[in-house]
Amino acid sequence: HAKLPKVAAAAGSSTSGGGLPTRPQLALEYLALCEKHGVLSGGPSDVPCARFHVRRICRDALAETRLLPRLEAASSLAQLGAIVRACVAHAEGGVVALEDAEAIEALGWRAECERRNRDKRKEFEARMARKARREGKPDDTYFRAGRVPPTDLQVAQLRAMPEQERMGWWSARFGQHCLAFHATGTCVRSESEHGCAFLHAPPTAAAVAEEPNVAPSWLRESEETPEEARLVAAAAGEVGTA
């Protein structure tokens, strides 16, 4: 758990009594200016861009409050604002607003889920790399195909087709990406204690080739889990089952 100042019952954060602004205050001003001038309009790259600048500005404060993992897990500008306001309160010896404290606490679970998902993905790729080496093939043979993320148009196409047709169409094109995440907007497994080894990259606006990614099939190891078998089938362009 992050070491946060005592939670206040009222919303808001304290302000300095004069002099130069602290680095967290500059980060808060940066977010306010972005919102005021519409610099960040809600596009898929907006939060990563804002996160990058906030991390640079508040590096020391994020380290002191141990909020960096939660900053990395933030998925909205509002969540970034809550973290920055907590850094402001910490720098000024003030208190964190109750609303901000609750938002930051929720990000703790999200950060843990993302760590678990990264570990699952690393385990899968390491497993497939070992298989490829045994067969004298490049390490990324079995997780190279299907890595290009879908476009917004392709996600819309996925959601418009009958459910029974989705798996085969998706596996042939984007087999390394989570079907549930793109079909429904969420992946229950990735937000649980189990984790998900599929990629969860947001769709892109740029067009990509519609031709299926084709990779050679291979003998599956007996110790593969059902989830790994799905990833293997997807990478090979095979039609899997839900």
JSON list of C-alpha atoms in Angstrom, two decimals, residues 5-241:
[
{"chain": "A", "resi": 5, "resn": "PRO", "atom": "CA", "xyz": [-1.01, 11.46, 4.15]},
{"chain": "A", "resi": 6, "resn": "LYS", "atom": "CA", "xyz": [-4.05, 11.32, 6.39]},
{"chain": "A", "resi": 7, "resn": "VAL", "atom": "CA", "xyz": [-7.30, 11.41, 4.41]},
{"chain": "A", "resi": 8, "resn": "ALA", "atom": "CA", "xyz": [-9.42, 14.53, 4.66]},
{"chain": "A", "resi": 9, "resn": "ALA", "atom": "CA", "xyz": [-13.18, 14.46, 4.84]},
{"chain": "A", "resi": 10, "resn": "ALA", "atom": "CA", "xyz": [-13.55, 17.29, 2.32]},
{"chain": "A", "resi": 11, "resn": "ALA", "atom": "CA", "xyz": [-12.46, 17.31, -1.29]},
{"chain": "A", "resi": 12, "resn": "GLY", "atom": "CA", "xyz": [-9.58, 19.39, -2.60]},
{"chain": "A", "resi": 13, "resn": "SER", "atom": "CA", "xyz": [-5.92, 19.76, -1.74]},
{"chain": "A", "resi": 14, "resn": "SER", "atom": "CA", "xyz": [-3.95, 22.36, 0.15]},
{"chain": "A", "resi": 15, "resn": "THR", "atom": "CA", "xyz": [-2.07, 25.13, -1.62]},
{"chain": "A", "resi": 16, "resn": "SER", "atom": "CA", "xyz": [1.27, 26.70, -0.90]},
{"chain": "A", "resi": 17, "resn": "GLY", "atom": "CA", "xyz": [1.52, 29.98, 0.89]},
{"chain": "A", "resi": 18, "resn": "GLY", "atom": "CA", "xyz": [3.70, 31.65, -1.73]},
{"chain": "A", "resi": 19, "resn": "GLY", "atom": "CA", "xyz": [7.09, 31.33, -3.39]},
{"chain": "A", "resi": 20, "resn": "LEU", "atom": "CA", "xyz": [7.94, 29.00, -6.24]},
{"chain": "A", "resi": 21, "resn": "PRO", "atom": "CA", "xyz": [5.48, 26.19, -6.97]},
{"chain": "A", "resi": 22, "resn": "THR", "atom": "CA", "xyz": [6.44, 22.64, -6.10]},
{"chain": "A", "resi": 23, "resn": "ARG", "atom": "CA", "xyz": [6.92, 20.11, -8.88]},
{"chain": "A", "resi": 24, "resn": "PRO", "atom": "CA", "xyz": [3.59, 18.39, -8.07]},
{"chain": "A", "resi": 25, "resn": "GLN", "atom": "CA", "xyz": [1.89, 21.79, -8.32]},
{"chain": "A", "resi": 26, "resn": "LEU", "atom": "CA", "xyz": [3.44, 22.27, -11.75]},
{"chain": "A", "resi": 27, "resn": "ALA", "atom": "CA", "xyz": [2.12, 18.86, -12.80]},
{"chain": "A", "resi": 28, "resn": "LEU", "atom": "CA", "xyz": [-1.34, 19.81, -11.58]},
{"chain": "A", "resi": 29, "resn": "GLU", "atom": "CA", "xyz": [-1.11, 23.07, -13.56]},
{"chain": "A", "resi": 30, "resn": "TYR", "atom": "CA", "xyz": [-0.02, 21.07, -16.61]},
{"chain": "A", "resi": 31, "resn": "LEU", "atom": "CA", "xyz": [-3.13, 18.86, -16.42]},
{"chain": "A", "resi": 32, "resn": "ALA", "atom": "CA", "xyz": [-5.37, 21.90, -15.88]},
{"chain": "A", "resi": 33, "resn": "LEU", "atom": "CA", "xyz": [-3.92, 23.68, -18.92]},
{"chain": "A", "resi": 34, "resn": "CYS", "atom": "CA", "xyz": [-4.33, 20.56, -21.06]},
{"chain": "A", "resi": 35, "resn": "GLU", "atom": "CA", "xyz": [-7.98, 20.39, -20.08]},
{"chain": "A", "resi": 36, "resn": "LYS", "atom": "CA", "xyz": [-8.56, 24.13, -20.53]},
{"chain": "A", "resi": 37, "resn": "HIS", "atom": "CA", "xyz": [-7.06, 24.29, -24.02]},
{"chain": "A", "resi": 38, "resn": "GLY", "atom": "CA", "xyz": [-8.30, 20.89, -25.20]},
{"chain": "A", "resi": 39, "resn": "VAL", "atom": "CA", "xyz": [-4.79, 19.58, -25.78]},
{"chain": "A", "resi": 40, "resn": "LEU", "atom": "CA", "xyz": [-5.86, 16.16, -24.54]},
{"chain": "A", "resi": 41, "resn": "SER", "atom": "CA", "xyz": [-9.12, 15.39, -26.31]},
{"chain": "A", "resi": 42, "resn": "GLY", "atom": "CA", "xyz": [-9.68, 11.82, -25.15]},
{"chain": "A", "resi": 43, "resn": "GLY", "atom": "CA", "xyz": [-7.74, 10.00, -27.86]},
{"chain": "A", "resi": 44, "resn": "PRO", "atom": "CA", "xyz": [-6.02, 6.64, -27.22]},
{"chain": "A", "resi": 45, "resn": "SER", "atom": "CA", "xyz": [-2.59, 8.29, -26.84]},
{"chain": "A", "resi": 46, "resn": "ASP", "atom": "CA", "xyz": [-3.73, 11.08, -24.50]},
{"chain": "A", "resi": 47, "resn": "VAL", "atom": "CA", "xyz": [-3.38, 9.27, -21.18]},
{"chain": "A", "resi": 48, "resn": "PRO", "atom": "CA", "xyz": [0.03, 7.73, -22.03]},
{"chain": "A", "resi": 49, "resn": "CYS", "atom": "CA", "xyz": [1.24, 11.18, -23.13]},
{"chain": "A", "resi": 50, "resn": "ALA", "atom": "CA", "xyz": [-0.01, 12.89, -19.97]},
{"chain": "A", "resi": 51, "resn": "ARG", "atom": "CA", "xyz": [1.34, 10.05, -17.82]},
{"chain": "A", "resi": 52, "resn": "PHE", "atom": "CA", "xyz": [4.79, 10.49, -19.37]},
{"chain": "A", "resi": 53, "resn": "HIS", "atom": "CA", "xyz": [4.90, 14.20, -18.52]},
{"chain": "A", "resi": 54, "resn": "VAL", "atom": "CA", "xyz": [3.47, 13.75, -15.03]},
{"chain": "A", "resi": 55, "resn": "ARG", "atom": "CA", "xyz": [6.03, 11.04, -14.31]},
{"chain": "A", "resi": 56, "resn": "ARG", "atom": "CA", "xyz": [8.86, 13.33, -15.45]},
{"chain": "A", "resi": 57, "resn": "ILE", "atom": "CA", "xyz": [7.63, 16.29, -13.41]},
{"chain": "A", "resi": 58, "resn": "CYS", "atom": "CA", "xyz": [6.72, 14.38, -10.23]},
{"chain": "A", "resi": 59, "resn": "ARG", "atom": "CA", "xyz": [9.46, 11.77, -10.25]},
{"chain": "A", "resi": 60, "resn": "ASP", "atom": "CA", "xyz": [10.69, 12.42, -6.71]},
{"chain": "A", "resi": 61, "resn": "ALA", "atom": "CA", "xyz": [7.22, 12.86, -5.21]},
{"chain": "A", "resi": 62, "resn": "LEU", "atom": "CA", "xyz": [6.00, 9.63, -6.86]},
{"chain": "A", "resi": 63, "resn": "ALA", "atom": "CA", "xyz": [8.98, 7.79, -5.38]},
{"chain": "A", "resi": 64, "resn": "GLU", "atom": "CA", "xyz": [8.43, 9.23, -1.91]},
{"chain": "A", "resi": 65, "resn": "THR", "atom": "CA", "xyz": [4.71, 8.40, -1.88]},
{"chain": "A", "resi": 66, "resn": "ARG", "atom": "CA", "xyz": [5.18, 5.06, -3.67]},
{"chain": "A", "resi": 67, "resn": "LEU", "atom": "CA", "xyz": [2.50, 6.05, -6.12]},
{"chain": "A", "resi": 68, "resn": "LEU", "atom": "CA", "xyz": [4.45, 5.32, -9.32]},
{"chain": "A", "resi": 69, "resn": "PRO", "atom": "CA", "xyz": [2.86, 1.85, -9.86]},
{"chain": "A", "resi": 70, "resn": "ARG", "atom": "CA", "xyz": [-0.58, 3.43, -9.52]},
{"chain": "A", "resi": 71, "resn": "LEU", "atom": "CA", "xyz": [0.35, 6.19, -11.93]},
{"chain": "A", "resi": 72, "resn": "GLU", "atom": "CA", "xyz": [1.29, 3.51, -14.46]},
{"chain": "A", "resi": 73, "resn": "ALA", "atom": "CA", "xyz": [-2.09, 1.86, -13.92]},
{"chain": "A", "resi": 74, "resn": "ALA", "atom": "CA", "xyz": [-4.07, 5.08, -14.40]},
{"chain": "A", "resi": 75, "resn": "SER", "atom": "CA", "xyz": [-6.36, 4.90, -17.44]},
{"chain": "A", "resi": 76, "resn": "SER", "atom": "CA", "xyz": [-7.94, 8.35, -17.35]},
{"chain": "A", "resi": 77, "resn": "LEU", "atom": "CA", "xyz": [-6.93, 11.96, -16.88]},
{"chain": "A", "resi": 78, "resn": "ALA", "atom": "CA", "xyz": [-9.11, 12.09, -13.76]},
{"chain": "A", "resi": 79, "resn": "GLN", "atom": "CA", "xyz": [-7.07, 9.29, -12.17]},
{"chain": "A", "resi": 80, "resn": "LEU", "atom": "CA", "xyz": [-3.84, 11.08, -13.06]},
{"chain": "A", "resi": 81, "resn": "GLY", "atom": "CA", "xyz": [-5.23, 14.20, -11.40]},
{"chain": "A", "resi": 82, "resn": "ALA", "atom": "CA", "xyz": [-6.02, 12.30, -8.21]},
{"chain": "A", "resi": 83, "resn": "ILE", "atom": "CA", "xyz": [-2.45, 11.02, -8.00]},
{"chain": "A", "resi": 84, "resn": "VAL", "atom": "CA", "xyz": [-0.95, 14.46, -8.64]},
{"chain": "A", "resi": 85, "resn": "ARG", "atom": "CA", "xyz": [-3.18, 16.06, -5.99]},
{"chain": "A", "resi": 86, "resn": "ALA", "atom": "CA", "xyz": [-1.99, 13.41, -3.53]},
{"chain": "A", "resi": 87, "resn": "CYS", "atom": "CA", "xyz": [1.60, 14.36, -4.38]},
{"chain": "A", "resi": 88, "resn": "VAL", "atom": "CA", "xyz": [0.75, 18.03, -3.82]},
{"chain": "A", "resi": 89, "resn": "ALA", "atom": "CA", "xyz": [-0.70, 17.22, -0.40]},
{"chain": "A", "resi": 90, "resn": "HIS", "atom": "CA", "xyz": [2.36, 15.15, 0.49]},
{"chain": "A", "resi": 91, "resn": "ALA", "atom": "CA", "xyz": [4.76, 17.93, -0.55]},
{"chain": "A", "resi": 92, "resn": "GLU", "atom": "CA", "xyz": [2.86, 20.50, 1.50]},
{"chain": "A", "resi": 93, "resn": "GLY", "atom": "CA", "xyz": [2.31, 18.28, 4.53]},
{"chain": "A", "resi": 94, "resn": "GLY", "atom": "CA", "xyz": [-1.42, 18.46, 3.88]},
{"chain": "A", "resi": 95, "resn": "VAL", "atom": "CA", "xyz": [-4.14, 15.86, 3.54]},
{"chain": "A", "resi": 96, "resn": "VAL", "atom": "CA", "xyz": [-5.53, 13.86, 0.62]},
{"chain": "A", "resi": 97, "resn": "ALA", "atom": "CA", "xyz": [-9.15, 14.40, -0.34]},
{"chain": "A", "resi": 98, "resn": "LEU", "atom": "CA", "xyz": [-11.37, 11.41, 0.39]},
{"chain": "A", "resi": 99, "resn": "GLU", "atom": "CA", "xyz": [-12.43, 11.14, -3.25]},
{"chain": "A", "resi": 100, "resn": "ASP", "atom": "CA", "xyz": [-8.82, 11.13, -4.44]},
{"chain": "A", "resi": 101, "resn": "ALA", "atom": "CA", "xyz": [-7.78, 8.60, -1.79]},
{"chain": "A", "resi": 102, "resn": "GLU", "atom": "CA", "xyz": [-10.53, 6.21, -2.90]},
{"chain": "A", "resi": 103, "resn": "ALA", "atom": "CA", "xyz": [-9.55, 6.58, -6.56]},
{"chain": "A", "resi": 104, "resn": "ILE", "atom": "CA", "xyz": [-5.90, 5.89, -5.73]},
{"chain": "A", "resi": 105, "resn": "GLU", "atom": "CA", "xyz": [-6.81, 2.87, -3.62]},
{"chain": "A", "resi": 106, "resn": "ALA", "atom": "CA", "xyz": [-8.78, 1.42, -6.54]},
{"chain": "A", "resi": 107, "resn": "LEU", "atom": "CA", "xyz": [-5.72, 1.86, -8.75]},
{"chain": "A", "resi": 108, "resn": "GLY", "atom": "CA", "xyz": [-3.79, -0.38, -6.36]},
{"chain": "A", "resi": 109, "resn": "TRP", "atom": "CA", "xyz": [-5.80, -3.42, -7.50]},
{"chain": "A", "resi": 110, "resn": "ARG", "atom": "CA", "xyz": [-5.50, -2.38, -11.14]},
{"chain": "A", "resi": 111, "resn": "ALA", "atom": "CA", "xyz": [-1.73, -2.10, -10.80]},
{"chain": "A", "resi": 112, "resn": "GLU", "atom": "CA", "xyz": [-1.60, -5.59, -9.29]},
{"chain": "A", "resi": 113, "resn": "CYS", "atom": "CA", "xyz": [-3.73, -6.99, -12.13]},
{"chain": "A", "resi": 114, "resn": "GLU", "atom": "CA", "xyz": [-1.47, -5.41, -14.75]},
{"chain": "A", "resi": 115, "resn": "ARG", "atom": "CA", "xyz": [1.61, -6.84, -13.07]},
{"chain": "A", "resi": 116, "resn": "ARG", "atom": "CA", "xyz": [-0.02, -10.28, -13.05]},
{"chain": "A", "resi": 117, "resn": "ASN", "atom": "CA", "xyz": [-0.96, -9.98, -16.73]},
{"chain": "A", "resi": 118, "resn": "ARG", "atom": "CA", "xyz": [2.59, -8.99, -17.66]},
{"chain": "A", "resi": 119, "resn": "ASP", "atom": "CA", "xyz": [3.94, -12.01, -15.77]},
{"chain": "A", "resi": 120, "resn": "LYS", "atom": "CA", "xyz": [1.48, -14.33, -17.54]},
{"chain": "A", "resi": 121, "resn": "ARG", "atom": "CA", "xyz": [2.52, -12.94, -20.91]},
{"chain": "A", "resi": 122, "resn": "LYS", "atom": "CA", "xyz": [6.22, -13.33, -20.12]},
{"chain": "A", "resi": 123, "resn": "GLU", "atom": "CA", "xyz": [5.66, -16.93, -19.05]},
{"chain": "A", "resi": 124, "resn": "PHE", "atom": "CA", "xyz": [3.83, -17.72, -22.28]},
{"chain": "A", "resi": 125, "resn": "GLU", "atom": "CA", "xyz": [6.43, -16.08, -24.52]},
{"chain": "A", "resi": 126, "resn": "ALA", "atom": "CA", "xyz": [9.28, -17.80, -22.67]},
{"chain": "A", "resi": 127, "resn": "ARG", "atom": "CA", "xyz": [7.51, -21.12, -23.11]},
{"chain": "A", "resi": 128, "resn": "MET", "atom": "CA", "xyz": [6.99, -20.59, -26.82]},
{"chain": "A", "resi": 129, "resn": "ALA", "atom": "CA", "xyz": [10.58, -19.39, -27.24]},
{"chain": "A", "resi": 130, "resn": "ARG", "atom": "CA", "xyz": [11.87, -22.63, -25.68]},
{"chain": "A", "resi": 131, "resn": "LYS", "atom": "CA", "xyz": [9.68, -24.64, -28.05]},
{"chain": "A", "resi": 132, "resn": "ALA", "atom": "CA", "xyz": [10.99, -22.70, -31.04]},
{"chain": "A", "resi": 133, "resn": "ARG", "atom": "CA", "xyz": [14.62, -23.23, -29.98]},
{"chain": "A", "resi": 134, "resn": "ARG", "atom": "CA", "xyz": [14.09, -26.97, -29.69]},
{"chain": "A", "resi": 135, "resn": "GLU", "atom": "CA", "xyz": [12.81, -26.94, -33.26]},
{"chain": "A", "resi": 136, "resn": "GLY", "atom": "CA", "xyz": [15.66, -24.78, -34.53]},
{"chain": "A", "resi": 137, "resn": "LYS", "atom": "CA", "xyz": [13.41, -21.81, -35.26]},
{"chain": "A", "resi": 138, "resn": "PRO", "atom": "CA", "xyz": [13.62, -18.12, -34.28]},
{"chain": "A", "resi": 139, "resn": "ASP", "atom": "CA", "xyz": [12.52, -17.46, -30.71]},
{"chain": "A", "resi": 140, "resn": "ASP", "atom": "CA", "xyz": [9.49, -15.39, -31.73]},
{"chain": "A", "resi": 141, "resn": "THR", "atom": "CA", "xyz": [8.12, -17.90, -34.25]},
{"chain": "A", "resi": 142, "resn": "TYR", "atom": "CA", "xyz": [5.05, -18.76, -32.22]},
{"chain": "A", "resi": 143, "resn": "PHE", "atom": "CA", "xyz": [4.12, -15.34, -30.91]},
{"chain": "A", "resi": 144, "resn": "ARG", "atom": "CA", "xyz": [5.09, -13.13, -33.87]},
{"chain": "A", "resi": 145, "resn": "ALA", "atom": "CA", "xyz": [1.96, -13.69, -35.98]},
{"chain": "A", "resi": 146, "resn": "GLY", "atom": "CA", "xyz": [-1.10, -11.76, -34.87]},
{"chain": "A", "resi": 147, "resn": "ARG", "atom": "CA", "xyz": [0.77, -9.09, -32.89]},
{"chain": "A", "resi": 148, "resn": "VAL", "atom": "CA", "xyz": [-0.39, -6.11, -34.96]},
{"chain": "A", "resi": 149, "resn": "PRO", "atom": "CA", "xyz": [-3.31, -4.54, -33.05]},
{"chain": "A", "resi": 150, "resn": "PRO", "atom": "CA", "xyz": [-6.67, -4.11, -34.78]},
{"chain": "A", "resi": 151, "resn": "THR", "atom": "CA", "xyz": [-8.00, -0.78, -35.98]},
{"chain": "A", "resi": 152, "resn": "ASP", "atom": "CA", "xyz": [-11.15, 0.89, -34.68]},
{"chain": "A", "resi": 153, "resn": "LEU", "atom": "CA", "xyz": [-12.90, -0.19, -37.88]},
{"chain": "A", "resi": 154, "resn": "GLN", "atom": "CA", "xyz": [-11.84, -3.80, -37.45]},
{"chain": "A", "resi": 155, "resn": "VAL", "atom": "CA", "xyz": [-13.07, -3.83, -33.84]},
{"chain": "A", "resi": 156, "resn": "ALA", "atom": "CA", "xyz": [-16.41, -2.47, -35.05]},
{"chain": "A", "resi": 157, "resn": "GLN", "atom": "CA", "xyz": [-16.48, -5.23, -37.66]},
{"chain": "A", "resi": 158, "resn": "LEU", "atom": "CA", "xyz": [-15.80, -7.82, -34.96]},
{"chain": "A", "resi": 159, "resn": "ARG", "atom": "CA", "xyz": [-18.63, -6.57, -32.76]},
{"chain": "A", "resi": 160, "resn": "ALA", "atom": "CA", "xyz": [-21.06, -6.55, -35.69]},
{"chain": "A", "resi": 161, "resn": "MET", "atom": "CA", "xyz": [-20.54, -10.18, -36.69]},
{"chain": "A", "resi": 162, "resn": "PRO", "atom": "CA", "xyz": [-22.38, -13.16, -35.13]},
{"chain": "A", "resi": 163, "resn": "GLU", "atom": "CA", "xyz": [-20.71, -14.41, -31.97]},
{"chain": "A", "resi": 164, "resn": "GLN", "atom": "CA", "xyz": [-20.06, -17.89, -33.38]},
{"chain": "A", "resi": 165, "resn": "GLU", "atom": "CA", "xyz": [-18.00, -16.41, -36.22]},
{"chain": "A", "resi": 166, "resn": "ARG", "atom": "CA", "xyz": [-15.78, -14.19, -34.09]},
{"chain": "A", "resi": 167, "resn": "MET", "atom": "CA", "xyz": [-13.19, -16.67, -32.85]},
{"chain": "A", "resi": 168, "resn": "GLY", "atom": "CA", "xyz": [-12.04, -17.93, -36.25]},
{"chain": "A", "resi": 169, "resn": "TRP", "atom": "CA", "xyz": [-11.98, -14.46, -37.81]},
{"chain": "A", "resi": 170, "resn": "TRP", "atom": "CA", "xyz": [-10.10, -12.95, -34.85]},
{"chain": "A", "resi": 171, "resn": "SER", "atom": "CA", "xyz": [-7.57, -15.79, -34.46]},
{"chain": "A", "resi": 172, "resn": "ALA", "atom": "CA", "xyz": [-6.57, -15.57, -38.11]},
{"chain": "A", "resi": 173, "resn": "ARG", "atom": "CA", "xyz": [-5.78, -11.86, -37.84]},
{"chain": "A", "resi": 174, "resn": "PHE", "atom": "CA", "xyz": [-5.12, -10.78, -34.25]},
{"chain": "A", "resi": 175, "resn": "GLY", "atom": "CA", "xyz": [-4.50, -14.03, -32.42]},
{"chain": "A", "resi": 176, "resn": "GLN", "atom": "CA", "xyz": [-2.12, -12.52, -29.85]},
{"chain": "A", "resi": 177, "resn": "HIS", "atom": "CA", "xyz": [-4.74, -9.98, -28.74]},
{"chain": "A", "resi": 178, "resn": "CYS", "atom": "CA", "xyz": [-7.57, -10.62, -26.29]},
{"chain": "A", "resi": 179, "resn": "LEU", "atom": "CA", "xyz": [-10.84, -11.30, -28.09]},
{"chain": "A", "resi": 180, "resn": "ALA", "atom": "CA", "xyz": [-12.99, -10.58, -25.04]},
{"chain": "A", "resi": 181, "resn": "PHE", "atom": "CA", "xyz": [-11.29, -7.23, -24.45]},
{"chain": "A", "resi": 182, "resn": "HIS", "atom": "CA", "xyz": [-12.05, -6.00, -27.95]},
{"chain": "A", "resi": 183, "resn": "ALA", "atom": "CA", "xyz": [-15.44, -7.67, -28.39]},
{"chain": "A", "resi": 184, "resn": "THR", "atom": "CA", "xyz": [-16.93, -6.41, -25.13]},
{"chain": "A", "resi": 185, "resn": "GLY", "atom": "CA", "xyz": [-14.59, -3.65, -23.99]},
{"chain": "A", "resi": 186, "resn": "THR", "atom": "CA", "xyz": [-13.40, -5.58, -20.94]},
{"chain": "A", "resi": 187, "resn": "CYS", "atom": "CA", "xyz": [-11.57, -8.78, -20.03]},
{"chain": "A", "resi": 188, "resn": "VAL", "atom": "CA", "xyz": [-12.84, -10.34, -16.83]},
{"chain": "A", "resi": 189, "resn": "ARG", "atom": "CA", "xyz": [-9.87, -12.68, -16.57]},
{"chain": "A", "resi": 190, "resn": "SER", "atom": "CA", "xyz": [-7.32, -9.86, -16.81]},
{"chain": "A", "resi": 191, "resn": "GLU", "atom": "CA", "xyz": [-9.01, -8.13, -13.88]},
{"chain": "A", "resi": 192, "resn": "SER", "atom": "CA", "xyz": [-9.04, -11.23, -11.69]},
{"chain": "A", "resi": 193, "resn": "GLU", "atom": "CA", "xyz": [-6.46, -13.08, -9.64]},
{"chain": "A", "resi": 194, "resn": "HIS", "atom": "CA", "xyz": [-5.86, -15.41, -12.62]},
{"chain": "A", "resi": 195, "resn": "GLY", "atom": "CA", "xyz": [-4.51, -12.88, -15.12]},
{"chain": "A", "resi": 196, "resn": "CYS", "atom": "CA", "xyz": [-4.64, -13.00, -18.92]},
{"chain": "A", "resi": 197, "resn": "ALA", "atom": "CA", "xyz": [-1.69, -13.76, -21.21]},
{"chain": "A", "resi": 198, "resn": "PHE", "atom": "CA", "xyz": [-3.26, -12.13, -24.28]},
{"chain": "A", "resi": 199, "resn": "LEU", "atom": "CA", "xyz": [-2.33, -8.58, -25.30]},
{"chain": "A", "resi": 200, "resn": "HIS", "atom": "CA", "xyz": [-4.74, -5.79, -24.37]},
{"chain": "A", "resi": 201, "resn": "ALA", "atom": "CA", "xyz": [-3.48, -2.96, -26.59]},
{"chain": "A", "resi": 202, "resn": "PRO", "atom": "CA", "xyz": [-6.14, -0.43, -27.63]},
{"chain": "A", "resi": 203, "resn": "PRO", "atom": "CA", "xyz": [-7.20, -0.38, -31.29]},
{"chain": "A", "resi": 204, "resn": "THR", "atom": "CA", "xyz": [-5.42, 1.98, -33.64]},
{"chain": "A", "resi": 205, "resn": "ALA", "atom": "CA", "xyz": [-6.81, 4.50, -36.09]},
{"chain": "A", "resi": 206, "resn": "ALA", "atom": "CA", "xyz": [-4.41, 3.55, -38.93]},
{"chain": "A", "resi": 207, "resn": "ALA", "atom": "CA", "xyz": [-5.40, 0.88, -41.41]},
{"chain": "A", "resi": 208, "resn": "VAL", "atom": "CA", "xyz": [-3.51, -2.42, -41.48]},
{"chain": "A", "resi": 209, "resn": "ALA", "atom": "CA", "xyz": [-3.55, -5.31, -43.92]},
{"chain": "A", "resi": 210, "resn": "GLU", "atom": "CA", "xyz": [-6.57, -7.54, -43.65]},
{"chain": "A", "resi": 211, "resn": "GLU", "atom": "CA", "xyz": [-4.68, -10.64, -44.81]},
{"chain": "A", "resi": 212, "resn": "PRO", "atom": "CA", "xyz": [-4.55, -13.33, -42.11]},
{"chain": "A", "resi": 213, "resn": "ASN", "atom": "CA", "xyz": [-1.28, -13.83, -40.27]},
{"chain": "A", "resi": 214, "resn": "VAL", "atom": "CA", "xyz": [-0.13, -17.34, -41.01]},
{"chain": "A", "resi": 215, "resn": "ALA", "atom": "CA", "xyz": [2.31, -19.23, -38.82]},
{"chain": "A", "resi": 216, "resn": "PRO", "atom": "CA", "xyz": [3.27, -22.92, -38.94]},
{"chain": "A", "resi": 217, "resn": "SER", "atom": "CA", "xyz": [1.47, -25.36, -36.70]},
{"chain": "A", "resi": 218, "resn": "TRP", "atom": "CA", "xyz": [3.38, -27.45, -34.16]},
{"chain": "A", "resi": 219, "resn": "LEU", "atom": "CA", "xyz": [3.00, -30.26, -31.69]},
{"chain": "A", "resi": 220, "resn": "ARG", "atom": "CA", "xyz": [1.67, -28.97, -28.39]},
{"chain": "A", "resi": 221, "resn": "GLU", "atom": "CA", "xyz": [3.48, -29.86, -25.22]},
{"chain": "A", "resi": 222, "resn": "SER", "atom": "CA", "xyz": [1.52, -32.03, -22.84]},
{"chain": "A", "resi": 223, "resn": "GLU", "atom": "CA", "xyz": [1.97, -29.57, -20.00]},
{"chain": "A", "resi": 224, "resn": "GLU", "atom": "CA", "xyz": [0.26, -26.67, -21.81]},
{"chain": "A", "resi": 225, "resn": "THR", "atom": "CA", "xyz": [-2.69, -25.18, -19.99]},
{"chain": "A", "resi": 226, "resn": "PRO", "atom": "CA", "xyz": [-6.02, -24.60, -21.81]},
{"chain": "A", "resi": 227, "resn": "GLU", "atom": "CA", "xyz": [-5.26, -20.87, -21.96]},
{"chain": "A", "resi": 228, "resn": "GLU", "atom": "CA", "xyz": [-1.84, -21.51, -23.51]},
{"chain": "A", "resi": 229, "resn": "ALA", "atom": "CA", "xyz": [-3.44, -23.88, -26.00]},
{"chain": "A", "resi": 230, "resn": "ARG", "atom": "CA", "xyz": [-5.75, -21.06, -27.08]},
{"chain": "A", "resi": 231, "resn": "LEU", "atom": "CA", "xyz": [-2.80, -18.73, -27.57]},
{"chain": "A", "resi": 232, "resn": "VAL", "atom": "CA", "xyz": [-0.93, -21.40, -29.51]},
{"chain": "A", "resi": 233, "resn": "ALA", "atom": "CA", "xyz": [-3.93, -21.99, -31.78]},
{"chain": "A", "resi": 234, "resn": "ALA", "atom": "CA", "xyz": [-4.40, -18.27, -32.27]},
{"chain": "A", "resi": 235, "resn": "ALA", "atom": "CA", "xyz": [-0.76, -17.71, -33.17]},
{"chain": "A", "resi": 236, "resn": "ALA", "atom": "CA", "xyz": [-0.97, -20.50, -35.74]},
{"chain": "A", "resi": 237, "resn": "GLY", "atom": "CA", "xyz": [-4.11, -19.05, -37.27]},
{"chain": "A", "resi": 238, "resn": "GLU", "atom": "CA", "xyz": [-6.23, -22.01, -36.24]},
{"chain": "A", "resi": 239, "resn": "VAL", "atom": "CA", "xyz": [-9.86, -21.78, -35.21]},
{"chain": "A", "resi": 240, "resn": "GLY", "atom": "CA", "xyz": [-10.04, -22.18, -31.45]},
{"chain": "A", "resi": 241, "resn": "THR", "atom": "CA", "xyz": [-12.89, -22.66, -29.06]}
]
